[in-house]
Amino acid sequence: MVRVLLQAAATGIATTASGDPAHTRLAEMRDFYQFMLAELPGLLHRWEQTRTTR
């Protein structure tokens, strides 16, 4: 699902001008989802540690 959103953002970014508010929002959306994808493995690892210590 997130990969679909990243592709949609990339398409929108490519078809809007850099000064367009939509371009800015799409770039921020892309950056947010890339951040989430990078953070998710660590978050899941911490959850697993928390879950096993209960």
PDB file of N, CA and C in Angstrom:
ATOM      1  N   MET A   1       0.820  -1.195   0.000  1.00  0.00           N
ATOM      2  CA  MET A   1       0.000   0.000   0.000  1.00  0.00           C
ATOM      3  C   MET A   1       0.870   1.268   0.000  1.00  0.00           C
ATOM      4  N   VAL A   2       1.870   1.271   0.852  1.00  0.00           N
ATOM      5  CA  VAL A   2       2.735   2.452   0.937  1.00  0.00           C
ATOM      6  C   VAL A   2       3.486   2.661  -0.372  1.00  0.00           C
ATOM      7  N   ARG A   3       3.884   1.573  -0.994  1.00  0.00           N
ATOM      8  CA  ARG A   3       4.595   1.693  -2.283  1.00  0.00           C
ATOM      9  C   ARG A   3       3.684   2.330  -3.337  1.00  0.00           C
ATOM     10  N   VAL A   4       2.411   2.024  -3.298  1.00  0.00           N
ATOM     11  CA  VAL A   4       1.448   2.631  -4.227  1.00  0.00           C
ATOM     12  C   VAL A   4       1.357   4.131  -3.967  1.00  0.00           C
ATOM     13  N   LEU A   5       1.336   4.509  -2.696  1.00  0.00           N
ATOM     14  CA  LEU A   5       1.281   5.932  -2.349  1.00  0.00           C
ATOM     15  C   LEU A   5       2.559   6.647  -2.779  1.00  0.00           C
ATOM     16  N   LEU A   6       3.694   5.991  -2.624  1.00  0.00           N
ATOM     17  CA  LEU A   6       4.951   6.589  -3.073  1.00  0.00           C
ATOM     18  C   LEU A   6       4.955   6.783  -4.588  1.00  0.00           C
ATOM     19  N   GLN A   7       4.431   5.808  -5.325  1.00  0.00           N
ATOM     20  CA  GLN A   7       4.361   5.931  -6.777  1.00  0.00           C
ATOM     21  C   GLN A   7       3.410   7.049  -7.182  1.00  0.00           C
ATOM     22  N   ALA A   8       2.272   7.145  -6.493  1.00  0.00           N
ATOM     23  CA  ALA A   8       1.325   8.219  -6.783  1.00  0.00           C
ATOM     24  C   ALA A   8       1.949   9.582  -6.519  1.00  0.00           C
ATOM     25  N   ALA A   9       2.682   9.686  -5.423  1.00  0.00           N
ATOM     26  CA  ALA A   9       3.355  10.949  -5.110  1.00  0.00           C
ATOM     27  C   ALA A   9       4.383  11.280  -6.181  1.00  0.00           C
ATOM     28  N   ALA A  10       5.158  10.297  -6.601  1.00  0.00           N
ATOM     29  CA  ALA A  10       6.179  10.521  -7.628  1.00  0.00           C
ATOM     30  C   ALA A  10       5.539  10.992  -8.935  1.00  0.00           C
ATOM     31  N   THR A  11       4.427  10.394  -9.290  1.00  0.00           N
ATOM     32  CA  THR A  11       3.730  10.801 -10.509  1.00  0.00           C
ATOM     33  C   THR A  11       3.240  12.239 -10.390  1.00  0.00           C
ATOM     34  N   GLY A  12       2.648  12.568  -9.257  1.00  0.00           N
ATOM     35  CA  GLY A  12       2.164  13.931  -9.037  1.00  0.00           C
ATOM     36  C   GLY A  12       3.286  14.950  -9.014  1.00  0.00           C
ATOM     37  N   ILE A  13       4.392  14.595  -8.391  1.00  0.00           N
ATOM     38  CA  ILE A  13       5.544  15.497  -8.337  1.00  0.00           C
ATOM     39  C   ILE A  13       6.071  15.756  -9.740  1.00  0.00           C
ATOM     40  N   ALA A  14       6.119  14.706 -10.535  1.00  0.00           N
ATOM     41  CA  ALA A  14       6.638  14.839 -11.900  1.00  0.00           C
ATOM     42  C   ALA A  14       5.729  15.678 -12.798  1.00  0.00           C
ATOM     43  N   THR A  15       4.469  15.783 -12.447  1.00  0.00           N
ATOM     44  CA  THR A  15       3.522  16.492 -13.319  1.00  0.00           C
ATOM     45  C   THR A  15       3.107  17.852 -12.786  1.00  0.00           C
ATOM     46  N   THR A  16       3.725  18.299 -11.693  1.00  0.00           N
ATOM     47  CA  THR A  16       3.423  19.626 -11.161  1.00  0.00           C
ATOM     48  C   THR A  16       4.685  20.469 -11.110  1.00  0.00           C
ATOM     49  N   ALA A  17       4.509  21.768 -11.175  1.00  0.00           N
ATOM     50  CA  ALA A  17       5.644  22.691 -11.116  1.00  0.00           C
ATOM     51  C   ALA A  17       6.148  22.802  -9.677  1.00  0.00           C
ATOM     52  N   SER A  18       7.430  23.077  -9.526  1.00  0.00           N
ATOM     53  CA  SER A  18       8.029  23.118  -8.191  1.00  0.00           C
ATOM     54  C   SER A  18       7.420  24.187  -7.287  1.00  0.00           C
ATOM     55  N   GLY A  19       6.857  25.236  -7.821  1.00  0.00           N
ATOM     56  CA  GLY A  19       6.236  26.263  -6.992  1.00  0.00           C
ATOM     57  C   GLY A  19       4.776  25.996  -6.669  1.00  0.00           C
ATOM     58  N   ASP A  20       4.214  24.974  -7.255  1.00  0.00           N
ATOM     59  CA  ASP A  20       2.809  24.626  -7.058  1.00  0.00           C
ATOM     60  C   ASP A  20       2.617  24.046  -5.655  1.00  0.00           C
ATOM     61  N   PRO A  21       1.606  24.512  -4.913  1.00  0.00           N
ATOM     62  CA  PRO A  21       1.356  23.948  -3.573  1.00  0.00           C
ATOM     63  C   PRO A  21       1.134  22.432  -3.595  1.00  0.00           C
ATOM     64  N   ALA A  22       0.524  21.919  -4.643  1.00  0.00           N
ATOM     65  CA  ALA A  22       0.316  20.473  -4.746  1.00  0.00           C
ATOM     66  C   ALA A  22       1.659  19.751  -4.826  1.00  0.00           C
ATOM     67  N   HIS A  23       2.592  20.314  -5.541  1.00  0.00           N
ATOM     68  CA  HIS A  23       3.937  19.735  -5.667  1.00  0.00           C
ATOM     69  C   HIS A  23       4.589  19.637  -4.282  1.00  0.00           C
ATOM     70  N   THR A  24       4.474  20.704  -3.529  1.00  0.00           N
ATOM     71  CA  THR A  24       5.056  20.748  -2.186  1.00  0.00           C
ATOM     72  C   THR A  24       4.410  19.709  -1.280  1.00  0.00           C
ATOM     73  N   ARG A  25       3.081  19.623  -1.310  1.00  0.00           N
ATOM     74  CA  ARG A  25       2.373  18.639  -0.477  1.00  0.00           C
ATOM     75  C   ARG A  25       2.736  17.213  -0.869  1.00  0.00           C
ATOM     76  N   LEU A  26       2.822  16.961  -2.166  1.00  0.00           N
ATOM     77  CA  LEU A  26       3.180  15.617  -2.635  1.00  0.00           C
ATOM     78  C   LEU A  26       4.603  15.243  -2.237  1.00  0.00           C
ATOM     79  N   ALA A  27       5.509  16.196  -2.318  1.00  0.00           N
ATOM     80  CA  ALA A  27       6.890  15.938  -1.911  1.00  0.00           C
ATOM     81  C   ALA A  27       6.954  15.643  -0.408  1.00  0.00           C
ATOM     82  N   GLU A  28       6.166  16.369   0.365  1.00  0.00           N
ATOM     83  CA  GLU A  28       6.133  16.111   1.803  1.00  0.00           C
ATOM     84  C   GLU A  28       5.517  14.747   2.100  1.00  0.00           C
ATOM     85  N   MET A  29       4.474  14.377   1.366  1.00  0.00           N
ATOM     86  CA  MET A  29       3.859  13.065   1.516  1.00  0.00           C
ATOM     87  C   MET A  29       4.880  11.971   1.213  1.00  0.00           C
ATOM     88  N   ARG A  30       5.605  12.139   0.107  1.00  0.00           N
ATOM     89  CA  ARG A  30       6.638  11.172  -0.267  1.00  0.00           C
ATOM     90  C   ARG A  30       7.686  11.036   0.830  1.00  0.00           C
ATOM     91  N   ASP A  31       8.161  12.175   1.317  1.00  0.00           N
ATOM     92  CA  ASP A  31       9.192  12.163   2.349  1.00  0.00           C
ATOM     93  C   ASP A  31       8.698  11.487   3.623  1.00  0.00           C
ATOM     94  N   PHE A  32       7.440  11.749   3.993  1.00  0.00           N
ATOM     95  CA  PHE A  32       6.861  11.136   5.189  1.00  0.00           C
ATOM     96  C   PHE A  32       6.793   9.617   5.048  1.00  0.00           C
ATOM     97  N   TYR A  33       6.293   9.134   3.921  1.00  0.00           N
ATOM     98  CA  TYR A  33       6.181   7.683   3.736  1.00  0.00           C
ATOM     99  C   TYR A  33       7.554   7.023   3.621  1.00  0.00           C
ATOM    100  N   GLN A  34       8.516   7.690   3.031  1.00  0.00           N
ATOM    101  CA  GLN A  34       9.871   7.138   3.002  1.00  0.00           C
ATOM    102  C   GLN A  34      10.438   7.045   4.418  1.00  0.00           C
ATOM    103  N   PHE A  35      10.166   8.062   5.219  1.00  0.00           N
ATOM    104  CA  PHE A  35      10.596   8.052   6.619  1.00  0.00           C
ATOM    105  C   PHE A  35       9.940   6.899   7.371  1.00  0.00           C
ATOM    106  N   MET A  36       8.636   6.734   7.190  1.00  0.00           N
ATOM    107  CA  MET A  36       7.914   5.659   7.872  1.00  0.00           C
ATOM    108  C   MET A  36       8.452   4.287   7.473  1.00  0.00           C
ATOM    109  N   LEU A  37       8.711   4.100   6.186  1.00  0.00           N
ATOM    110  CA  LEU A  37       9.256   2.819   5.734  1.00  0.00           C
ATOM    111  C   LEU A  37      10.618   2.538   6.360  1.00  0.00           C
ATOM    112  N   ALA A  38      11.421   3.568   6.514  1.00  0.00           N
ATOM    113  CA  ALA A  38      12.747   3.398   7.115  1.00  0.00           C
ATOM    114  C   ALA A  38      12.657   3.103   8.613  1.00  0.00           C
ATOM    115  N   GLU A  39      11.677   3.669   9.288  1.00  0.00           N
ATOM    116  CA  GLU A  39      11.535   3.513  10.731  1.00  0.00           C
ATOM    117  C   GLU A  39      10.795   2.247  11.135  1.00  0.00           C
ATOM    118  N   LEU A  40       9.988   1.710  10.265  1.00  0.00           N
ATOM    119  CA  LEU A  40       9.126   0.586  10.615  1.00  0.00           C
ATOM    120  C   LEU A  40       9.884  -0.653  11.108  1.00  0.00           C
ATOM    121  N   PRO A  41      10.962  -1.082  10.486  1.00  0.00           N
ATOM    122  CA  PRO A  41      11.657  -2.265  11.013  1.00  0.00           C
ATOM    123  C   PRO A  41      12.106  -2.105  12.469  1.00  0.00           C
ATOM    124  N   GLY A  42      12.642  -0.955  12.807  1.00  0.00           N
ATOM    125  CA  GLY A  42      13.064  -0.709  14.187  1.00  0.00           C
ATOM    126  C   GLY A  42      11.884  -0.687  15.139  1.00  0.00           C
ATOM    127  N   LEU A  43      10.805  -0.091  14.716  1.00  0.00           N
ATOM    128  CA  LEU A  43       9.597  -0.038  15.533  1.00  0.00           C
ATOM    129  C   LEU A  43       9.062  -1.441  15.789  1.00  0.00           C
ATOM    130  N   LEU A  44       9.004  -2.257  14.760  1.00  0.00           N
ATOM    131  CA  LEU A  44       8.532  -3.631  14.923  1.00  0.00           C
ATOM    132  C   LEU A  44       9.460  -4.436  15.828  1.00  0.00           C
ATOM    133  N   HIS A  45      10.756  -4.207  15.714  1.00  0.00           N
ATOM    134  CA  HIS A  45      11.716  -4.883  16.579  1.00  0.00           C
ATOM    135  C   HIS A  45      11.478  -4.488  18.040  1.00  0.00           C
ATOM    136  N   ARG A  46      11.313  -3.195  18.288  1.00  0.00           N
ATOM    137  CA  ARG A  46      11.059  -2.732  19.665  1.00  0.00           C
ATOM    138  C   ARG A  46       9.746  -3.300  20.187  1.00  0.00           C
ATOM    139  N   TRP A  47       8.727  -3.376  19.347  1.00  0.00           N
ATOM    140  CA  TRP A  47       7.449  -3.957  19.752  1.00  0.00           C
ATOM    141  C   TRP A  47       7.637  -5.430  20.147  1.00  0.00           C
ATOM    142  N   GLU A  48       8.377  -6.168  19.340  1.00  0.00           N
ATOM    143  CA  GLU A  48       8.610  -7.579  19.629  1.00  0.00           C
ATOM    144  C   GLU A  48       9.337  -7.739  20.963  1.00  0.00           C
ATOM    145  N   GLN A  49      10.312  -6.884  21.234  1.00  0.00           N
ATOM    146  CA  GLN A  49      11.017  -6.929  22.514  1.00  0.00           C
ATOM    147  C   GLN A  49      10.075  -6.632  23.669  1.00  0.00           C
ATOM    148  N   THR A  50       9.225  -5.632  23.501  1.00  0.00           N
ATOM    149  CA  THR A  50       8.269  -5.262  24.536  1.00  0.00           C
ATOM    150  C   THR A  50       7.274  -6.397  24.767  1.00  0.00           C
ATOM    151  N   ARG A  51       6.802  -6.969  23.688  1.00  0.00           N
ATOM    152  CA  ARG A  51       5.799  -8.029  23.775  1.00  0.00           C
ATOM    153  C   ARG A  51       6.348  -9.275  24.484  1.00  0.00           C
ATOM    154  N   THR A  52       7.588  -9.604  24.229  1.00  0.00           N
ATOM    155  CA  THR A  52       8.154 -10.823  24.817  1.00  0.00           C
ATOM    156  C   THR A  52       8.558 -10.633  26.274  1.00  0.00           C
ATOM    157  N   THR A  53       8.661  -9.402  26.755  1.00  0.00           N
ATOM    158  CA  THR A  53       9.043  -9.178  28.154  1.00  0.00           C
ATOM    159  C   THR A  53       7.828  -9.021  29.059  1.00  0.00           C
ATOM    160  N   ARG A  54       6.641  -9.079  28.515  1.00  0.00           N
ATOM    161  CA  ARG A  54       5.437  -8.962  29.365  1.00  0.00           C
ATOM    162  C   ARG A  54       5.146 -10.248  30.063  1.00  0.00           C
TER     163      ARG A  54
END
